[in-house]
Coordinates of C-alpha atoms and ligand atoms in Angstrom, one line a residue:
M1 CA 0.0 0.0 0.0
S2 CA 1.4 3.4 -0.9
V3 CA 1.8 6.0 1.7
I4 CA -0.6 8.9 1.6
Q5 CA 1.1 12.2 0.7
A6 CA 0.1 15.9 0.7
P7 CA -2.0 16.6 -2.4
R8 CA -0.1 17.8 -5.5
G9 CA 0.6 21.5 -5.4
T10 CA 0.3 21.7 -1.6
F11 CA 3.1 21.7 1.0
D12 CA 3.5 21.4 4.7
V13 CA 4.8 24.5 6.5
L14 CA 7.2 22.8 9.0
P15 CA 8.4 24.4 12.2
A16 CA 11.7 25.3 10.6
D17 CA 9.9 27.3 7.8
M18 CA 7.6 29.0 10.2
A19 CA 10.2 31.4 11.5
R20 CA 10.6 33.3 8.2
R21 CA 6.8 33.4 7.7
A22 CA 6.5 34.9 11.2
V23 CA 9.0 37.5 10.3
L24 CA 7.0 38.4 7.2
E25 CA 3.8 38.6 9.2
A26 CA 5.5 40.9 11.8
H27 CA 6.7 43.2 9.1
A28 CA 3.3 43.3 7.4
E29 CA 1.7 44.1 10.8
R30 CA 4.2 46.8 11.5
I31 CA 4.3 48.5 8.0
L32 CA 0.6 48.3 7.2
G33 CA -0.5 48.9 10.8
A34 CA 1.5 52.1 10.9
A35 CA -0.4 53.3 7.8
G36 CA -3.8 52.6 9.4
Y37 CA -4.5 49.3 7.8
A38 CA -6.4 46.8 10.0
R39 CA -6.2 43.1 9.6
I40 CA -9.2 41.1 8.3
E41 CA -9.8 37.4 7.7
T42 CA -12.7 36.2 5.5
P43 CA -14.0 32.6 5.0
T44 CA -11.9 30.1 3.1
F45 CA -14.8 29.4 0.7
E46 CA -17.4 31.8 -0.7
A47 CA -20.5 31.6 -2.9
T48 CA -19.1 30.9 -6.4
E49 CA -20.8 34.0 -7.9
L50 CA -18.5 36.2 -5.8
F51 CA -15.6 35.2 -8.1
A52 CA -17.5 34.4 -11.3
R53 CA -19.8 37.2 -12.1
G54 CA -21.4 36.7 -15.5
V55 CA -20.0 38.6 -18.4
G56 CA -16.5 39.9 -18.7
Q57 CA -14.9 37.1 -16.7
A58 CA -12.6 35.6 -19.3
T59 CA -9.7 35.4 -16.9
D60 CA -7.4 32.4 -16.3
I61 CA -8.6 32.2 -12.7
V62 CA -12.3 32.1 -13.5
Q63 CA -12.0 29.9 -16.6
K64 CA -9.8 27.1 -15.3
E65 CA -8.2 27.7 -11.9
M66 CA -11.1 27.7 -9.4
Y67 CA -11.8 24.9 -7.0
T68 CA -15.6 24.8 -7.2
F69 CA -17.8 22.3 -5.4
D70 CA -21.4 21.6 -4.5
D71 CA -21.9 21.9 -0.8
G72 CA -24.4 19.0 -0.9
G73 CA -27.4 21.3 -0.6
G74 CA -27.3 22.4 -4.2
R75 CA -25.2 25.6 -3.5
S76 CA -22.1 26.1 -5.5
L77 CA -19.1 27.2 -3.4
T78 CA -15.5 28.1 -4.4
L79 CA -12.3 28.0 -2.4
R80 CA -11.1 31.6 -2.5
P81 CA -8.7 32.1 -5.4
E82 CA -8.0 35.8 -4.4
G83 CA -8.7 38.2 -1.6
T84 CA -10.1 41.4 -3.1
A85 CA -13.6 40.2 -3.9
P86 CA -14.1 38.6 -0.4
V87 CA -12.8 41.8 1.3
C88 CA -15.2 43.9 -0.8
R89 CA -18.1 41.5 0.1
A90 CA -17.3 41.9 3.8
Y91 CA -17.1 45.7 3.3
M92 CA -20.6 45.7 2.0
E93 CA -22.0 43.1 4.3
H94 CA -20.9 45.0 7.4
G95 CA -21.9 48.4 6.2
M96 CA -18.3 49.7 6.3
H97 CA -19.3 52.5 3.9
K98 CA -20.6 54.2 7.1
L99 CA -17.1 54.3 8.6
G100 CA -14.6 57.0 7.9
Q101 CA -13.4 56.4 4.3
P102 CA -11.2 55.0 3.0
V103 CA -11.5 51.8 5.0
K104 CA -8.0 50.3 5.0
L105 CA -7.7 46.5 5.4
W106 CA -5.0 43.9 5.1
Y107 CA -4.9 40.2 5.1
L108 CA -2.5 37.3 5.2
S109 CA -4.4 34.2 4.2
S110 CA -4.3 31.0 2.1
F111 CA -5.7 30.9 -1.5
Y112 CA -6.5 28.1 -3.9
R113 CA -6.0 27.8 -7.6
A114 CA -6.0 24.7 -9.7
E115 CA -2.8 25.4 -11.7
A116 CA 0.1 23.3 -12.9
P117 CA 2.4 23.2 -9.9
Q118 CA 6.0 24.4 -10.3
R119 CA 8.5 26.4 -8.3
G120 CA 6.6 29.4 -7.0
R121 CA 3.3 28.2 -8.2
Y122 CA 1.1 26.1 -6.0
R123 CA -2.5 25.0 -5.6
Q124 CA -2.6 26.2 -2.0
F125 CA -0.5 29.3 -1.4
W126 CA -0.5 32.4 0.8
Q127 CA -0.9 36.0 -0.1
V128 CA -0.4 39.1 2.0
G129 CA -2.7 41.8 0.6
A130 CA -3.9 45.4 1.3
E131 CA -7.0 47.2 0.2
A132 CA -8.1 50.8 0.6
I133 CA -11.8 51.1 -0.1
G134 CA -13.7 54.4 -0.5
S135 CA -11.0 56.7 -1.9
A136 CA -10.5 57.6 -5.6
G137 CA -7.3 59.6 -5.1
P138 CA -3.9 59.0 -6.7
D139 CA -2.4 59.4 -3.2
T140 CA -4.1 56.2 -2.1
D141 CA -2.6 54.3 -5.0
A142 CA 0.9 55.8 -4.3
E143 CA 0.5 54.9 -0.6
L144 CA -0.3 51.3 -1.4
I145 CA 2.6 51.0 -3.8
V146 CA 5.0 52.5 -1.2
L147 CA 3.8 50.1 1.4
L148 CA 4.4 47.1 -0.7
A149 CA 7.8 48.4 -1.7
D150 CA 8.6 48.9 2.0
L151 CA 7.5 45.3 2.8
L152 CA 9.6 43.8 0.0
L153 CA 12.5 45.9 1.2
A154 CA 12.0 44.8 4.8
M155 CA 12.0 41.2 3.6
A156 CA 15.2 41.8 1.7
V157 CA 13.6 40.6 -1.6
R158 CA 16.4 40.7 -4.2
E159 CA 16.4 42.3 -7.6
V160 CA 13.0 43.9 -7.3
R161 CA 11.6 45.8 -10.2
L162 CA 8.3 47.8 -10.3
R163 CA 6.3 48.2 -13.5
L164 CA 3.6 50.8 -13.6
S165 CA 0.9 51.8 -15.9
S166 CA -2.6 53.2 -16.1
L167 CA -5.5 51.4 -17.7
G168 CA -7.8 54.4 -18.0
T169 CA -11.5 53.5 -18.0
P170 CA -13.1 50.3 -19.5
E171 CA -14.4 52.5 -22.3
T172 CA -10.9 53.9 -23.2
R173 CA -9.7 50.3 -23.1
A174 CA -12.3 48.9 -25.4
E175 CA -11.7 51.7 -27.9
Y176 CA -7.9 51.1 -27.6
R177 CA -8.4 47.4 -28.2
R178 CA -10.2 48.1 -31.4
E179 CA -7.5 50.5 -32.6
L180 CA -4.7 48.0 -31.7
A181 CA -6.5 45.1 -33.5
E182 CA -6.8 47.4 -36.5
Y183 CA -3.1 48.1 -36.4
L184 CA -2.3 44.4 -36.1
H185 CA -4.5 43.5 -39.0
A186 CA -2.9 46.1 -41.1
H187 CA 0.6 44.7 -40.2
E188 CA -0.1 40.9 -40.3
D189 CA 2.9 40.4 -42.6
G190 CA 5.2 41.5 -39.7
L191 CA 3.6 39.3 -37.1
S192 CA 4.0 35.6 -36.2
P193 CA 1.2 33.3 -37.1
E194 CA 0.3 32.7 -33.4
V195 CA -0.1 36.4 -32.8
V196 CA -2.2 36.8 -36.0
A197 CA -4.5 34.0 -34.8
R198 CA -5.1 35.8 -31.5
I199 CA -5.7 39.3 -32.8
D200 CA -9.4 39.3 -32.2
L201 CA -9.2 37.2 -29.1
N202 CA -6.7 39.3 -27.2
P203 CA -4.7 41.8 -29.2
M204 CA -2.7 42.8 -26.1
R205 CA -0.9 39.5 -26.2
A206 CA 1.0 40.6 -29.2
F207 CA 3.1 42.8 -26.9
D208 CA 4.4 39.6 -25.1
A209 CA 5.5 37.8 -28.3
G210 CA 9.2 36.7 -28.2
D211 CA 10.1 36.6 -31.9
R212 CA 12.0 39.5 -33.4
T213 CA 9.8 40.4 -36.3
T214 CA 6.7 40.7 -34.1
R215 CA 8.7 42.8 -31.6
E216 CA 9.9 45.0 -34.3
T217 CA 6.3 45.5 -35.6
M218 CA 5.0 46.2 -32.1
R219 CA 7.4 49.1 -31.7
G220 CA 5.2 51.1 -33.9
A221 CA 1.9 50.0 -32.3
P222 CA -0.3 52.5 -30.4
T223 CA -0.1 52.3 -26.6
L224 CA -2.9 52.6 -24.1
L225 CA -1.0 55.2 -22.1
D226 CA -1.1 57.5 -25.1
R227 CA -4.9 57.2 -25.3
L228 CA -5.9 58.0 -21.8
A229 CA -8.6 60.6 -21.2
D230 CA -7.4 63.8 -19.7
E231 CA -8.7 63.1 -16.2
D232 CA -7.1 59.6 -16.2
A233 CA -3.8 61.0 -17.5
E234 CA -3.8 63.6 -14.7
H235 CA -4.5 61.0 -12.1
F236 CA -1.7 58.9 -13.4
A237 CA 0.7 61.9 -13.5
R238 CA -0.1 62.5 -9.9
V239 CA 0.6 58.9 -8.9
R240 CA 4.0 59.2 -10.6
E241 CA 4.8 62.5 -9.0
L242 CA 4.1 61.0 -5.5
L243 CA 6.2 58.0 -6.2
D244 CA 9.0 60.2 -7.5
G245 CA 8.8 62.2 -4.3
A246 CA 9.0 59.1 -2.2
G247 CA 12.1 57.9 -4.1
I248 CA 10.4 54.8 -5.5
G249 CA 11.9 53.8 -8.9
Y250 CA 9.6 52.2 -11.5
E251 CA 9.5 51.4 -15.2
L252 CA 6.5 52.6 -17.3
D253 CA 5.0 49.6 -19.0
P254 CA 2.0 50.4 -21.2
T255 CA 1.5 46.7 -21.9
L256 CA 0.8 45.9 -18.3
V257 CA -2.7 44.5 -17.9
R258 CA -4.8 43.0 -15.1
G259 CA -7.0 40.1 -16.1
L260 CA -10.2 41.4 -14.5
D261 CA -12.4 44.1 -16.2
Y262 CA -13.2 46.0 -13.1
Y263 CA -9.7 47.5 -13.0
A264 CA -9.4 51.1 -13.8
R265 CA -6.5 53.6 -13.9
T266 CA -3.4 52.6 -11.9
V267 CA -1.9 49.1 -12.3
F268 CA 1.4 47.9 -11.1
E269 CA 3.4 44.8 -10.6
F270 CA 6.5 44.0 -8.6
T271 CA 8.8 41.4 -10.0
S272 CA 12.0 39.8 -8.8
D273 CA 14.6 38.8 -11.3
A274 CA 15.9 36.3 -8.7
L275 CA 12.7 34.2 -9.2
G276 CA 13.2 33.0 -12.8
A277 CA 10.0 32.1 -14.7
Q278 CA 7.4 32.9 -12.0
S279 CA 8.8 36.4 -11.5
G280 CA 5.6 38.1 -10.2
V281 CA 6.0 38.9 -6.5
G282 CA 2.9 41.0 -6.1
G283 CA 0.7 43.3 -8.0
G284 CA -2.4 45.3 -7.9
G285 CA -4.2 48.5 -8.9
R286 CA -7.3 50.5 -8.8
Y287 CA -10.6 48.6 -9.1
D288 CA -13.2 51.3 -9.0
G289 CA -15.8 49.1 -10.8
L290 CA -15.8 46.0 -8.5
I291 CA -18.1 46.9 -5.6
E292 CA -20.8 48.0 -8.1
Q293 CA -20.3 44.8 -10.0
L294 CA -20.9 43.0 -6.6
G295 CA -24.2 44.8 -6.2
G296 CA -23.0 47.7 -4.1
K297 CA -23.0 51.5 -4.6
P298 CA -20.2 52.7 -6.9
T299 CA -17.2 52.8 -4.6
P300 CA -13.6 53.6 -5.7
A301 CA -11.0 51.3 -4.3
S302 CA -7.4 50.2 -4.7
G303 CA -5.2 47.4 -3.5
W304 CA -2.5 44.8 -4.0
A305 CA -1.7 41.2 -3.2
A306 CA 1.7 39.6 -3.0
G307 CA 2.6 35.9 -2.9
V308 CA 4.2 34.9 0.4
E309 CA 6.1 31.9 -1.1
R310 CA 7.5 34.1 -3.9
I311 CA 8.6 36.7 -1.3
L312 CA 10.3 34.0 0.7
L313 CA 11.8 32.4 -2.5
S314 CA 13.2 35.7 -3.7
A315 CA 14.4 37.1 -0.3
S316 CA 17.9 36.6 1.0
E317 CA 18.1 33.7 3.4
Q318 CA 17.8 35.7 6.6
P319 CA 15.3 38.5 6.5
I320 CA 15.9 40.8 9.3
A321 CA 13.2 40.6 12.0
P322 CA 11.6 43.9 13.0
D323 CA 12.7 45.6 16.2
V324 CA 10.8 44.1 19.0
V325 CA 11.9 46.5 21.7
D326 CA 12.0 50.3 21.2
L327 CA 14.1 51.0 24.2
F328 CA 16.4 49.0 26.5
V329 CA 17.5 50.9 29.6
A330 CA 21.0 50.0 30.7
V331 CA 22.6 50.9 34.0
A332 CA 26.2 52.0 34.1
K333 CA 26.2 52.5 37.9
P334 CA 24.7 50.1 40.5
D335 CA 22.6 52.9 42.0
A336 CA 21.2 54.1 38.7
D337 CA 18.5 51.4 38.7
V338 CA 15.9 53.7 40.3
A339 CA 16.2 56.1 37.4
A340 CA 16.3 53.3 34.9
F341 CA 13.2 51.8 36.4
A342 CA 11.4 55.1 36.1
L343 CA 12.6 55.7 32.5
A344 CA 11.4 52.2 31.3
N345 CA 8.0 52.8 33.0
E346 CA 7.7 56.3 31.4
A347 CA 8.6 54.9 28.0
R348 CA 5.9 52.2 28.3
G349 CA 3.5 54.9 29.4
A350 CA 4.3 56.7 26.1
G351 CA 3.4 53.6 24.1
M352 CA 6.8 52.2 23.5
S353 CA 8.0 48.7 24.3
A354 CA 10.7 49.1 26.9
Q355 CA 12.8 46.8 29.0
M356 CA 15.5 47.5 31.6
E357 CA 18.5 45.6 32.8
L358 CA 17.4 43.0 35.3
A359 CA 20.3 40.5 35.4
G360 CA 23.2 42.6 36.8
R361 CA 25.2 42.3 33.6
S362 CA 28.3 44.4 32.9
L363 CA 27.6 47.4 30.6
K364 CA 29.2 45.4 27.7
G365 CA 26.9 42.5 28.6
Q366 CA 23.9 44.7 28.6
L367 CA 24.6 46.1 25.2
K368 CA 25.1 42.6 23.9
H369 CA 21.8 41.7 25.4
A370 CA 20.1 44.7 23.9
D371 CA 21.4 43.7 20.5
R372 CA 20.1 40.2 21.0
I373 CA 16.5 41.3 21.8
R374 CA 16.7 43.7 18.8
A375 CA 16.3 46.9 20.8
R376 CA 16.2 50.0 18.6
Y377 CA 17.7 52.3 21.2
V378 CA 19.6 51.8 24.4
A379 CA 19.6 54.5 27.1
I380 CA 22.6 54.2 29.4
I381 CA 22.0 55.7 32.8
G382 CA 25.0 56.9 34.7
D383 CA 25.2 59.1 37.8
T384 CA 24.3 62.5 36.2
M385 CA 21.1 63.8 34.8
D386 CA 22.5 63.1 31.3
V387 CA 21.7 59.9 29.6
S388 CA 23.7 58.3 26.8
L389 CA 21.3 57.4 24.1
K390 CA 22.6 54.8 21.6
D391 CA 21.0 54.3 18.2
M392 CA 21.5 50.5 17.7
E393 CA 21.0 50.9 14.0
S394 CA 23.6 53.6 13.2
G395 CA 25.7 52.9 16.2
A396 CA 25.7 56.6 17.0
Q397 CA 25.6 57.7 20.7
T398 CA 24.7 61.1 22.1
E399 CA 24.2 62.6 25.5
V400 CA 20.7 63.9 26.1
H401 CA 19.1 65.2 29.2
S402 CA 17.0 62.4 30.9
T403 CA 13.8 64.3 30.2
A404 CA 14.7 64.3 26.4
V405 CA 15.1 60.6 26.0
I406 CA 11.5 59.7 25.2
P407 CA 10.8 62.7 22.9
T408 CA 13.9 62.0 21.0
I409 CA 12.9 58.4 20.4
L410 CA 9.3 59.3 19.6
R411 CA 10.6 61.6 16.9
G412 CA 12.0 58.5 15.4
S413 CA 15.2 60.3 14.7
R414 CA 18.1 58.2 13.5
L415 CA 20.9 59.5 15.6
A416 CA 23.9 60.6 13.6
Ligands
ATP501 P1 1.1 34.7 -12.2 O1 1.3 35.7 -13.4 O2 2.3 34.3 -11.6 O3 0.1 33.6 -12.6 P2 -1.2 36.2 -11.2 O4 -1.3 37.3 -12.1 O5 -2.1 35.1 -11.3 O6 0.4 35.7 -11.2 P3 -2.2 37.6 -8.9 O7 -3.6 37.0 -9.1 O8 -2.0 39.0 -9.2 O9 -1.2 36.7 -9.7 O10 -1.7 37.3 -7.4 C1 -0.8 38.1 -6.7 C2 0.5 37.3 -6.4 O11 0.2 36.0 -5.8 C3 1.4 37.0 -7.6 O12 2.2 38.1 -7.9 C4 2.2 35.8 -7.0 O13 3.2 36.3 -6.2 C5 1.2 35.1 -6.1 N1 0.6 33.9 -6.8 C6 -0.4 33.9 -7.7 N2 -0.7 32.6 -8.0 C7 0.1 31.8 -7.3 C8 0.2 30.4 -7.1 N3 -0.5 29.6 -7.8 N4 1.2 30.0 -6.2 C9 1.9 30.8 -5.5 N5 1.8 32.2 -5.6 C10 0.9 32.7 -6.4
MG502 MG1 -1.9 33.3 -12.4

């Protein structure tokens, strides 16, 4: 008798693998939490209609990747293939439009797609995702992009590239498709037979073709970015301005598309060249049409999802865990412990995580300990009112008055 194994395309997360996942979760919590995103978890399965909504659903996911089953009572259910539609359903179901907008949510959950398994592509996998519902502004899009960039940076994902584009409105897109198909038909001689065969099915595919002749021909093809309506072009220019201001590098890619037709305006994808064939780490964009498609009032929204396994595969071996302790209070003199005790208490009262020396270590031993527990700052209390404040990141150390320790740390200043 053969031994039962985990189903094809699934894997066990063993205790040894858990540590890196916990680091990712902690970074997501910290980075998204600091920007006002609250965590949400939705059911593992949903009514099938949530993902397959009538017309315009010619996506890979809907056509062939969903795990759909009958629940025995004649209802069709589907294991969630993605997180955006469930989050929007929850937003409507719980009347979150009555809250201050935008409602910012994030998740870290498992998803299910019936695909051919390979490195970085599984049938059960995890995504970390963020959605901001109820805001149409380009600043929301830029914020979301910056947050994903921060997360990938914190996880030490290697060789990251960001591609960015705007899809305009569904109307602009439909018109552009017609124009592109016309261009392709007029240039069939310069296209590969496979591309010609797909012109009316999906003209955008022609941009992905690998052969030289087709690529040459596509250089003269019209691009969607050049066809945007004024308002959409302005929105996109603002997103770019904000990203430039935040120092986020990107490549404009007018061929970037999202499968689903509820997308509008901003789209983006982060890839890692360290991944090989499955290079997509995470992507997203603005989906102003979705909530209305789900039966709600027209509600602008924007978001992204990133693959946990792909982040871990493309990250350097040891991602750096976030600081767990804001302040460690060290004592340089035996009778400094009363002041140290008071400072640690005061720091906790100000909302920081703070610990003080409790084991009677030498000063050198205390600094080693502070490093081990990943303290961001160490305050060394001596016998004067001045405290030596050490920035454990930069290594810099300055003397500050004891009353200035907490304000200095709260300002988050990197001591130089
Ligand atoms: P791909 O082009 O790789 O099929 P996708 O466009 O289907 O990706 P999205 O639906 O945008 O991907 O999902 C966001 C992220 O989730 C992807 O960038 C990827 O990191 C991850 N992802 C998607 N499908 C899988 C899968 N089957 N296994 C593992 N990770 C996945
Ligand atoms: Mg896919």
